[in-house]
Amino acid sequence: MAHGIDAAAAGGPPPPDVPDAGVLGAVQRGVNAINDLMAVLSSLAIGLAGVILTWEVVGRYFLAIPSDWQDELSAMLLIGATFASAAWTQARRGHVAIDALGQILPPGANRIRRRLADLCAGVFCAYFALKSGQLLMEAWEEGQTTPSAWGSPLWIPYLCMTVGMGLLAVQQALQFLNGPRRA
Amino acid sequence: MSTLEIGLLYGGATIAALFSGIPIAFALGAVAVVFMMAFMPAASVDTIAQNVYEELASITLLTIPLFILKGAAIGKSRAGKDLYDALHTWLHRIPGGLGVAVVIACGLFAAMAGSSPATCSAIGSSGIPEMRRRGYSPGFAAGLVAAGGTLGILLPPSIVLILYAVRAEQSLGRLFLAGIGPGLLLVLLFAGYAVVHWRTEHRRAVAAGVDNEILRQEHFTLKEKFAALPRVLPFLVLLTGVMFALYSGIATPSETAGLGAVLALLLIALVYGAWTLADLKPIFAGTLGESGMLLMIIGMSLLYSYVMSYLHISQGAAAWIVSLHLSKWLLLTAILLMVVVLGFFLPPVSIILMTAPIILPPLRDAGFDLVWFGIVMVVVMEMGLIHPPVGLNIFVLNRIAPDIGLGAIIWGTLPFVVLIGVAVVILSVVPGIAMWLPDLVYGK
């Protein structure tokens, strides 16, 4: 069972239930390329957020520069990184689940359970992506901004959420269609 | 439908979704969305992404990826081994000093890295082979590291405490300080047990009259002792410096997280020469996997709690608990037992996010200090990391020392589960162990 606040880091090669042959394998290779790009961008975003917050301390404490945008930009970068890298994490089964029934059920029933779980998670993520997309369109058309003094455009985080959850739904669909690996 | 019926349905659907094997984040999100569709105005589902974004855009919550980055940077370096080696050279004269060094190294590493598995992995990979070489029983060696690793969720910058601070609307600064006293208490209990256990094994070896590694005396020269310090001191300076920045008012919690991450990356570059892409890749991969998984659970848990609150489930459940008129300590015992049971299946992050709206109002009404309760709750959740059948640290150790065997590791952790229980009782009888430091710094 995957369990714990800081449960297994999701790094490392994808497990064998990611499709690697045929049409699904070809699609997965395309998705992997996008996932890897998103992982690089997300890593840069996290690193940049760290640098911005460090600069905030140095700027305010040593140079008396007021801090008005750093927290908000950092929040956007970190939320963007979370959603953008969600499919990369899913490809490695890094989103933790309770697998207690897997110890009890016979292998055939367990495979069906895992497939249904992938289907439900995929449907939810696709729906979330759809709703994020609708908010993205609204935020873009109405020029919505955050209520802070800096007033950053809201379409940026909604874009990250739409793309991230959409990619996550595709990744889950690929894992559903491929079926779980045999125990 | 009545609130009670909706609440029971919500609870049942949550259990079914979680045990179906759907990842925790998506299970909670899916249950919330289904209940929004069924019981809330039609337009409410249109704003689910907005709800999640607004809840996640808390700058306190967003310290989490940066503290994880700091922990990953230190955890993937050799800092853990160097720390343990240095403590070993300084503490070898104490009876059972090797075990004591392991416990203190776990505490210090946990405070630097803020991660239980990272602590187990970093200290266990060098500490367990050394303890076994010196005649300690494998199960005890593994149990000691597993227990020491649990300090990662109690000592600052504990991610679990960050979440609790947000959910319970308590000061993060007070919570971090309140974790230090109980952390030291646990270090004392674990180290005391290590000494007692060593004495027992030592006595047996003497009685057996055969040659045993546990009987061998070790000696380190003063030169060797001081030679072990240079690699460790920078990290101890980082540990204290970052906390000084936070409590002296130089940096906010989010800035402290950013500063800590940047300084940790700089330190491993300077001390270990870890600055190439090949060095940084596993650090960022580990950070992405862990923080992405966690923030997704947090975002969806907040959506889940929002629905629970909108439908008056949490308020109804809290009012029901209050109406039972349990005595103060019976209420606390019942809630902590529930946390223990939940710890069998759920990670601490989910336990806090899902139960806080229900259990905190009755506890507040009963007169408990919620900072103190947060610390006690986290100590109880530490048990979940090492108690069978699903403790995360047990599996981490099984991976780094597979020849010990899962059974021996589990038996090795059991005395420490009892010691954590003892710590909970002590904290309940003497709450000042947790509260004296925050009261000293912030006032009552």
XYZ file of C-alpha atoms in Angstrom:
627
model
C 0.000 0.000 0.000
C 1.262 3.404 -0.841
C 0.912 5.377 2.326
C 2.341 8.462 3.935
C 2.745 12.146 3.719
C 6.044 11.897 2.016
C 5.339 8.646 0.278
C 7.730 7.381 -2.276
C 9.216 9.983 -4.505
C 7.783 9.499 -7.946
C 11.105 9.615 -9.738
C 12.408 6.623 -11.682
C 11.242 4.732 -14.713
C 7.525 4.254 -15.413
C 6.108 0.938 -14.084
C 5.180 -1.793 -16.573
C 1.447 -0.913 -16.734
C 2.196 2.032 -19.008
C 1.590 0.927 -22.613
C 4.798 0.338 -24.574
C 3.657 -1.367 -27.799
C 1.207 -0.864 -30.657
C -0.934 2.232 -31.129
C -1.235 2.810 -27.352
C 2.540 2.573 -27.012
C 3.022 5.151 -29.753
C 0.542 7.515 -28.081
C 2.234 6.897 -24.722
C 5.634 7.803 -26.208
C 4.136 11.097 -27.427
C 2.580 11.712 -24.016
C 5.898 10.829 -22.340
C 7.642 13.505 -24.389
C 5.076 16.095 -23.268
C 5.236 14.805 -19.656
C 9.027 15.115 -19.644
C 8.817 18.666 -20.975
C 6.231 19.526 -18.309
C 8.456 17.966 -15.630
C 11.385 20.154 -16.724
C 9.214 23.291 -16.780
C 7.720 22.395 -13.382
C 11.177 21.841 -11.888
C 12.250 25.230 -13.202
C 9.089 26.798 -11.745
C 9.774 25.329 -8.280
C 13.419 26.420 -8.409
C 12.407 29.896 -9.601
C 9.851 30.209 -6.781
C 12.643 29.445 -4.296
C 14.867 32.099 -5.847
C 12.045 34.686 -5.890
C 11.247 34.121 -2.202
C 14.945 34.312 -1.320
C 15.178 37.563 -3.271
C 12.129 38.834 -1.373
C 13.994 38.427 1.932
C 17.228 39.945 0.611
C 15.398 42.799 -1.130
C 13.223 43.709 1.840
C 15.724 43.174 4.626
C 18.946 44.437 3.091
C 17.858 46.736 0.242
C 14.549 48.031 1.653
C 12.739 47.131 -1.584
C 8.990 46.637 -0.963
C 7.622 43.150 -1.646
C 4.297 43.208 -3.466
C 4.403 40.624 -6.228
C 6.764 37.924 -5.040
C 4.328 35.847 -2.964
C 1.671 35.847 -5.653
C 4.082 34.968 -8.447
C 5.556 32.172 -6.322
C 2.074 30.814 -5.608
C 1.261 30.799 -9.336
C 4.536 29.060 -10.184
C 4.005 26.377 -7.543
C 0.363 25.738 -8.423
C 1.333 25.657 -12.115
C 4.086 23.137 -11.345
C 1.669 20.942 -9.360
C -0.846 20.631 -12.183
C 1.620 20.627 -15.081
C 3.555 17.685 -13.627
C 0.470 15.706 -12.510
C 0.488 13.386 -15.566
C 4.252 12.789 -15.224
C 3.604 11.688 -11.640
C 0.629 9.530 -12.699
C 2.750 7.747 -15.347
C 4.897 6.570 -12.417
C 1.823 5.758 -10.283
C 2.990 8.465 -7.917
C -0.490 9.572 -6.830
C -0.951 7.451 -3.709
C -3.938 5.137 -3.345
C -5.172 2.681 -0.742
C -4.452 -0.763 -2.135
C -5.663 -2.802 0.837
C -8.256 -4.716 -1.214
C -5.473 -5.878 -3.525
C -4.222 -8.102 -0.697
C -7.628 -9.756 -0.278
C -9.225 -10.066 -3.717
C -8.382 -12.883 -6.144
C -6.110 -11.693 -9.012
C -8.901 -11.551 -11.624
C -11.250 -9.494 -9.449
C -8.349 -7.289 -8.421
C -7.496 -6.506 -12.043
C -11.117 -5.480 -12.642
C -11.054 -3.306 -9.504
C -7.864 -1.554 -10.591
C -9.223 -0.996 -14.082
C -12.428 0.519 -12.704
C -10.358 2.719 -10.395
C -8.362 4.000 -13.393
C -11.608 4.635 -15.286
C -13.211 6.604 -12.422
C -10.055 8.655 -11.824
C -9.794 9.372 -15.556
C -13.432 10.472 -15.843
C -13.038 12.782 -12.822
C -9.843 14.349 -14.193
C -11.416 14.849 -17.639
C -14.421 16.554 -16.024
C -12.133 18.739 -13.908
C -10.158 19.667 -17.034
C -13.407 20.602 -18.797
C -14.505 22.840 -15.916
C -11.030 24.405 -15.730
C -11.214 25.060 -19.476
C -14.545 26.863 -19.087
C -13.067 29.056 -16.354
C -10.017 29.684 -18.535
C -12.235 30.950 -21.386
C -14.165 33.195 -18.975
C -11.007 34.577 -17.386
C -9.500 35.259 -20.837
C -12.593 36.907 -22.329
C -13.360 39.043 -19.268
C -9.732 39.859 -18.497
C -10.127 38.590 -14.924
C -7.288 39.298 -12.508
C -6.483 38.369 -8.918
C -7.868 40.817 -6.316
C -4.359 41.815 -5.101
C -2.547 45.105 -5.786
C -0.394 43.298 -8.350
C -3.526 41.982 -10.121
C -2.034 39.140 -12.138
C -4.184 37.618 -14.897
C -6.185 34.609 -13.765
C -6.035 32.831 -17.128
C -2.451 31.773 -16.346
C -3.216 29.413 -13.417
C -6.425 28.227 -15.119
C -4.404 27.388 -18.240
C -1.999 25.310 -16.132
C -4.939 23.533 -14.495
C -6.679 22.855 -17.820
C -3.580 21.537 -19.560
C -2.379 19.596 -16.506
C -5.688 17.903 -15.738
C -6.314 17.254 -19.461
C -2.930 15.572 -19.808
C -3.580 13.650 -16.601
C -6.903 12.376 -18.005
C -5.124 11.230 -21.192
C -2.447 9.449 -19.135
C -5.115 7.709 -17.065
C -7.025 6.724 -20.207
C -3.849 5.128 -21.575
C -3.299 3.202 -18.351
C -6.968 2.142 -18.296
C -6.865 0.909 -21.891
C -3.590 -0.921 -21.305
C -4.945 -2.575 -18.156
C -3.090 -3.112 -14.890
C 0.046 -5.209 -14.810
C -0.436 -8.765 -13.614
C 0.509 -9.254 -9.976
C -32.864 13.947 2.716
C -31.787 14.933 6.201
C -28.271 16.151 6.993
C -27.645 12.898 8.859
C -28.632 10.790 5.843
C -26.541 12.903 3.473
C -23.630 12.735 5.920
C -23.810 8.949 6.194
C -24.015 8.687 2.410
C -21.028 11.031 2.053
C -18.989 8.974 4.522
C -19.967 5.696 2.856
C -19.181 6.993 -0.629
C -15.797 8.258 0.599
C -14.862 4.896 2.113
C -15.968 3.068 -1.040
C -14.023 5.433 -3.314
C -10.866 5.310 -1.194
C -10.845 1.512 -0.893
C -11.609 1.031 -4.591
C -7.987 1.995 -5.267
C -8.681 5.364 -6.905
C -5.781 7.673 -5.942
C -6.732 9.479 -2.714
C -6.749 12.919 -4.351
C -9.109 11.942 -7.165
C -11.299 9.793 -4.909
C -11.966 12.779 -2.627
C -12.472 15.128 -5.595
C -14.842 12.709 -7.341
C -16.979 12.181 -4.209
C -17.168 15.951 -3.713
C -18.224 16.571 -7.332
C -20.877 13.812 -7.297
C -22.419 15.277 -4.117
C -22.241 18.786 -5.575
C -24.242 17.526 -8.570
C -26.749 15.702 -6.379
C -27.304 18.085 -3.471
C -25.990 21.550 -4.349
C -27.143 24.217 -6.824
C -26.363 23.261 -10.427
C -23.955 26.164 -10.897
C -21.709 25.056 -8.024
C -19.866 22.463 -10.130
C -18.860 25.199 -12.575
C -16.486 26.627 -9.993
C -14.676 23.487 -8.809
C -11.413 24.561 -10.471
C -11.782 28.038 -8.952
C -12.403 26.525 -5.493
C -9.307 24.352 -5.730
C -7.174 27.246 -7.034
C -8.329 29.662 -4.341
C -7.757 27.133 -1.561
C -4.321 26.175 -2.887
C -3.205 29.778 -3.419
C -2.451 30.029 0.299
C 1.161 31.032 0.567
C 1.507 28.947 3.745
C 0.463 25.795 1.884
C 2.861 26.620 -0.891
C 5.804 26.392 1.458
C 5.355 22.629 1.091
C 7.090 22.116 -2.304
C 9.991 24.283 -1.182
C 10.480 22.477 2.120
C 10.301 19.211 0.129
C 12.970 20.568 -2.265
C 15.169 21.440 0.725
C 14.676 17.944 2.154
C 15.316 16.263 -1.215
C 18.546 18.227 -1.683
C 19.855 17.208 1.734
C 18.367 13.701 1.548
C 19.990 12.820 -1.768
C 23.403 14.036 -0.617
C 25.761 12.196 1.752
C 24.794 14.544 4.587
C 22.906 11.796 6.452
C 25.881 9.433 6.488
C 28.293 12.207 7.480
C 25.974 13.322 10.276
C 25.650 9.802 11.639
C 29.429 9.164 11.357
C 30.219 12.390 13.219
C 27.780 11.605 16.045
C 29.112 8.062 16.281
C 32.684 9.267 16.824
C 31.540 11.670 19.556
C 29.094 9.348 21.369
C 30.873 5.978 21.229
C 31.808 6.085 24.938
C 28.157 6.048 26.061
C 26.836 2.478 26.642
C 24.815 1.766 23.497
C 26.249 4.963 22.039
C 25.850 3.668 18.502
C 22.082 3.426 18.939
C 21.984 6.816 20.668
C 23.941 8.308 17.746
C 21.399 6.827 15.321
C 18.463 8.375 17.225
C 20.082 11.827 17.472
C 21.159 11.665 13.817
C 17.545 10.823 12.878
C 16.267 13.802 14.896
C 18.743 16.255 13.376
C 18.302 14.915 9.868
C 14.516 14.973 10.213
C 14.716 18.626 11.245
C 16.911 19.419 8.223
C 15.040 17.349 5.659
C 11.493 17.368 7.091
C 10.798 13.897 5.714
C 10.296 10.550 7.441
C 11.230 8.218 4.561
C 14.218 10.396 3.621
C 15.432 10.212 7.229
C 14.994 6.423 7.371
C 16.749 6.020 4.071
C 19.642 8.412 4.776
C 20.422 7.301 8.331
C 19.358 3.672 7.883
C 21.574 2.992 4.877
C 24.711 3.577 6.962
C 23.401 3.148 10.519
C 21.765 -0.273 10.132
C 24.790 -2.072 8.588
C 27.046 -0.516 11.254
C 24.750 -1.548 14.123
C 24.490 -5.088 12.742
C 28.258 -5.263 12.309
C 28.593 -4.267 15.951
C 26.355 -7.106 17.119
C 22.959 -5.358 17.434
C 20.017 -7.575 16.465
C 18.738 -6.716 12.949
C 15.131 -6.143 14.047
C 16.160 -3.733 16.789
C 18.467 -1.828 14.427
C 15.662 -1.449 11.870
C 13.083 -0.563 14.534
C 15.329 2.156 15.928
C 15.793 3.821 12.531
C 12.092 3.467 11.654
C 11.123 5.143 14.934
C 13.757 7.871 14.573
C 12.431 8.568 11.086
C 8.974 9.386 12.444
C 10.410 12.558 13.977
C 10.272 13.992 10.440
C 6.565 14.749 10.786
C 6.922 16.373 14.224
C 10.031 18.539 14.136
C 9.989 21.797 12.162
C 9.630 22.227 9.211
C 7.030 19.452 9.419
C 4.698 19.482 6.424
C 1.989 17.848 8.523
C 2.173 20.748 10.978
C 1.938 23.257 8.105
C -1.298 21.607 6.982
C -2.638 21.489 10.505
C -1.838 25.190 10.949
C -3.863 26.046 7.829
C -6.776 23.740 8.640
C -7.019 24.633 12.345
C -6.235 28.321 11.714
C -3.398 28.219 14.253
C -0.058 30.034 14.179
C 2.518 28.049 12.210
C 5.308 29.633 14.264
C 3.732 28.425 17.537
C 3.155 24.930 16.122
C 6.736 24.595 14.900
C 8.044 25.623 18.330
C 5.551 23.356 20.105
C 6.902 20.357 18.171
C 10.427 20.768 19.533
C 9.806 19.731 23.182
C 7.869 16.540 22.272
C 10.511 15.811 19.598
C 13.210 15.954 22.281
C 11.051 13.808 24.579
C 10.798 11.134 21.878
C 14.542 11.330 21.190
C 15.098 10.805 24.927
C 12.694 7.844 25.087
C 14.126 6.176 21.967
C 17.735 6.773 23.066
C 16.927 5.490 26.580
C 15.452 2.333 25.098
C 18.534 1.958 22.868
C 20.765 2.053 25.961
C 18.587 -0.443 27.878
C 18.415 -2.779 24.884
C 22.174 -2.579 24.354
C 22.800 -3.404 28.008
C 20.535 -6.487 27.718
C 22.279 -7.722 24.562
C 25.682 -6.935 26.120
C 24.820 -8.875 29.288
C 23.668 -11.860 27.235
C 26.897 -11.805 25.227
C 28.985 -11.691 28.423
C 26.959 -14.560 29.933
C 27.346 -16.645 26.776
C 31.102 -16.264 27.091
C 31.697 -16.348 23.351
C 33.299 -13.715 21.186
C 30.696 -11.164 20.084
C 31.088 -7.879 18.245
C 28.921 -6.122 20.849
C 31.702 -6.695 23.414
C 34.334 -4.901 21.314
C 35.484 -1.484 22.576
C 35.867 1.313 20.028
C 38.242 4.253 20.235
C 38.410 7.468 18.274
C 41.190 10.004 18.689
C 40.410 13.683 19.196
C 41.786 14.318 15.711
C 39.329 11.794 14.246
C 36.487 13.395 16.184
C 37.206 16.891 14.895
C 37.867 15.620 11.370
C 34.233 14.462 11.234
C 32.806 17.929 11.874
C 33.542 20.121 8.825
C 31.088 18.335 6.523
C 28.326 18.390 9.126
C 28.574 21.868 10.581
C 27.344 23.736 7.462
C 24.099 21.766 7.566
C 23.629 22.410 11.270
C 24.217 26.111 10.552
C 21.562 25.875 7.817
C 19.142 24.194 10.236
C 19.562 26.842 12.926
C 20.000 29.761 10.494
C 16.715 29.114 8.713
C 14.856 28.846 12.015
C 16.553 32.026 13.227
C 15.409 33.833 10.067
C 11.826 32.695 10.768
C 11.652 33.534 14.476
C 13.649 36.746 14.381
C 11.158 38.184 11.902
C 13.643 38.378 9.030
C 11.576 36.006 6.880
C 7.952 34.835 6.684
C 7.280 31.058 6.631
C 7.074 31.042 2.823
C 10.300 33.017 2.512
C 11.936 30.672 5.026
C 10.970 27.738 2.804
C 12.396 29.429 -0.306
C 15.548 30.481 1.507
C 16.019 26.992 2.981
C 15.649 25.327 -0.433
C 18.103 27.678 -2.145
C 20.646 27.432 0.683
C 20.371 23.620 0.799
C 21.072 23.440 -2.952
C 24.031 25.820 -2.521
C 25.386 23.793 0.413
C 25.320 20.442 -1.368
C 27.011 22.137 -4.342
C 29.746 23.551 -2.093
C 30.224 20.626 0.313
C 29.655 17.668 -2.014
C 30.179 19.251 -5.450
C 26.600 18.253 -6.366
C 25.729 20.884 -8.954
C 25.661 19.085 -12.302
C 22.451 18.273 -14.152
C 22.926 14.603 -13.245
C 23.090 15.565 -9.550
C 20.116 17.904 -9.663
C 17.815 15.678 -11.755
C 16.971 13.158 -8.987
C 16.510 15.990 -6.495
C 13.945 17.763 -8.647
C 12.326 14.482 -9.769
C 11.837 13.493 -6.138
C 10.492 16.949 -5.277
C 8.054 16.976 -8.205
C 6.688 13.522 -7.439
C 6.214 14.128 -3.751
C 4.980 17.709 -3.776
C 2.705 17.131 -6.799
C 1.098 14.142 -5.115
C 0.694 16.008 -1.826
C -0.654 19.284 -3.216
C -3.120 17.374 -5.379
C -4.410 15.589 -2.243
C -4.529 18.909 -0.396
C -6.388 20.721 -3.199
C -8.986 17.969 -3.579
C -9.309 17.523 0.211
C -10.145 21.201 0.490
C -12.825 20.792 -2.186
C -14.090 17.760 -0.252
C -14.215 19.778 2.999
C -15.965 22.673 1.232
C -18.774 20.342 0.128
C -18.935 18.804 3.598
C -19.310 22.258 5.117
C -21.835 23.508 2.512
C -24.049 20.501 3.181
C -23.659 21.073 6.961
C -22.201 17.593 7.397
C -19.128 18.737 9.337
C -21.154 21.133 11.502
C -23.772 18.421 12.143
C -21.124 15.840 13.064
C -19.332 18.308 15.346
C -22.630 19.243 17.044
C -23.430 15.552 17.529
C -20.063 14.940 19.217
C -20.667 17.939 21.506
C -24.175 16.668 22.335
C -22.706 13.413 23.679
C -21.391 15.447 26.657
C -18.318 13.269 26.962
C -15.836 14.184 29.642
C -12.869 16.189 28.350
C -10.407 13.310 28.509
C -12.822 10.692 27.176
C -13.437 12.944 24.174
C -9.700 13.297 23.602
C -9.128 9.541 23.975
C -11.952 8.714 21.544
C -10.612 11.169 18.954
C -7.022 9.945 19.284
C -8.161 6.306 18.952
C -9.977 7.292 15.766
C -6.745 8.889 14.495
C -4.859 5.654 15.263
C -7.421 3.607 13.307
C -7.385 6.047 10.370
C -3.587 5.814 10.444
C -3.942 2.184 9.353
C -5.194 3.333 5.967
C -4.626 7.034 5.379
C -1.543 9.258 5.270
C -1.363 11.972 7.979
C -2.121 14.691 5.434
C -5.501 13.189 4.561
C -6.363 12.449 8.191
C -5.878 16.112 9.120
C -7.702 17.549 6.129
C -10.683 15.225 6.367
C -11.206 15.180 10.120
C -10.240 18.711 11.207
C -13.632 20.350 10.491
C -15.373 17.680 12.575
C -13.059 17.140 15.531
C -11.649 20.606 16.173
C -14.853 22.442 17.224
C -15.715 19.917 20.006
C -12.089 19.955 21.204
C -12.132 23.760 21.295
C -15.432 23.666 23.209
C -13.908 21.206 25.680
C -11.176 23.742 26.419
C -8.199 22.102 24.689
C -5.472 24.318 23.267
C -5.527 23.493 19.542
C -1.765 24.015 19.198
C -1.185 21.414 21.912
C -3.765 19.089 20.348
C -2.104 19.434 16.933
C 1.179 18.241 18.406
C -0.444 15.311 20.231
C -2.321 14.349 17.067
C 0.916 14.374 15.060
C 2.679 12.244 17.696
C -0.201 9.743 17.454
C 0.111 9.772 13.665
C 3.813 8.951 14.056
C 2.636 5.523 15.240
C 0.912 5.064 11.886
C 4.282 5.368 10.154
C 5.717 2.362 12.012
C 2.831 0.210 13.193
C 1.871 -2.892 11.283
C 0.360 -3.631 8.868
C 0.969 -0.587 6.684
C 3.541 1.747 8.262
C 5.410 3.573 5.526
C 8.773 3.536 7.324
C 8.614 -0.251 7.651
C 8.491 -0.549 3.884
C 11.247 2.020 3.363
C 13.514 -0.035 5.634
C 12.506 -3.288 3.993
C 13.730 -1.744 0.728
C 17.104 -0.620 2.075
C 17.735 -3.730 4.230
C 15.720 -6.523 2.539
C 17.698 -9.334 4.186
C 16.321 -8.418 7.638
C 12.815 -9.443 6.591
C 9.501 -7.652 7.037
C 8.540 -9.735 10.094
C 11.722 -8.879 12.010
C 11.356 -5.182 11.143
C 7.743 -5.148 12.363
C 8.704 -6.856 15.640
C 11.541 -4.359 15.965
C 9.191 -1.382 15.646
C 6.612 -2.580 18.196
C 8.499 -1.379 21.339
C 8.717 2.055 19.725
C 4.957 2.123 19.057
C 4.550 1.578 22.815
C 7.102 4.337 23.562
C 5.197 6.777 21.340
C 2.040 5.840 23.268
C 3.910 6.605 26.498
C 4.935 9.975 25.027
C 1.265 10.773 24.295
C 0.363 10.053 27.929
C 3.275 12.197 29.198
C 2.261 15.063 26.894
C -1.303 14.837 28.165
C -0.201 14.925 31.794
C 2.475 17.585 31.239
C 1.261 19.767 28.337
C 4.005 22.262 29.168
C 6.515 19.992 27.390
C 4.960 21.153 24.139
C 3.752 24.603 25.155
C 6.608 26.118 27.178
C 8.657 27.146 24.145
C 5.853 28.797 22.114
C 4.562 30.451 25.300
C 8.072 31.717 26.027
C 8.545 33.165 22.533
C 5.030 34.384 21.750
C 3.521 34.735 25.221
C 0.405 32.851 26.340
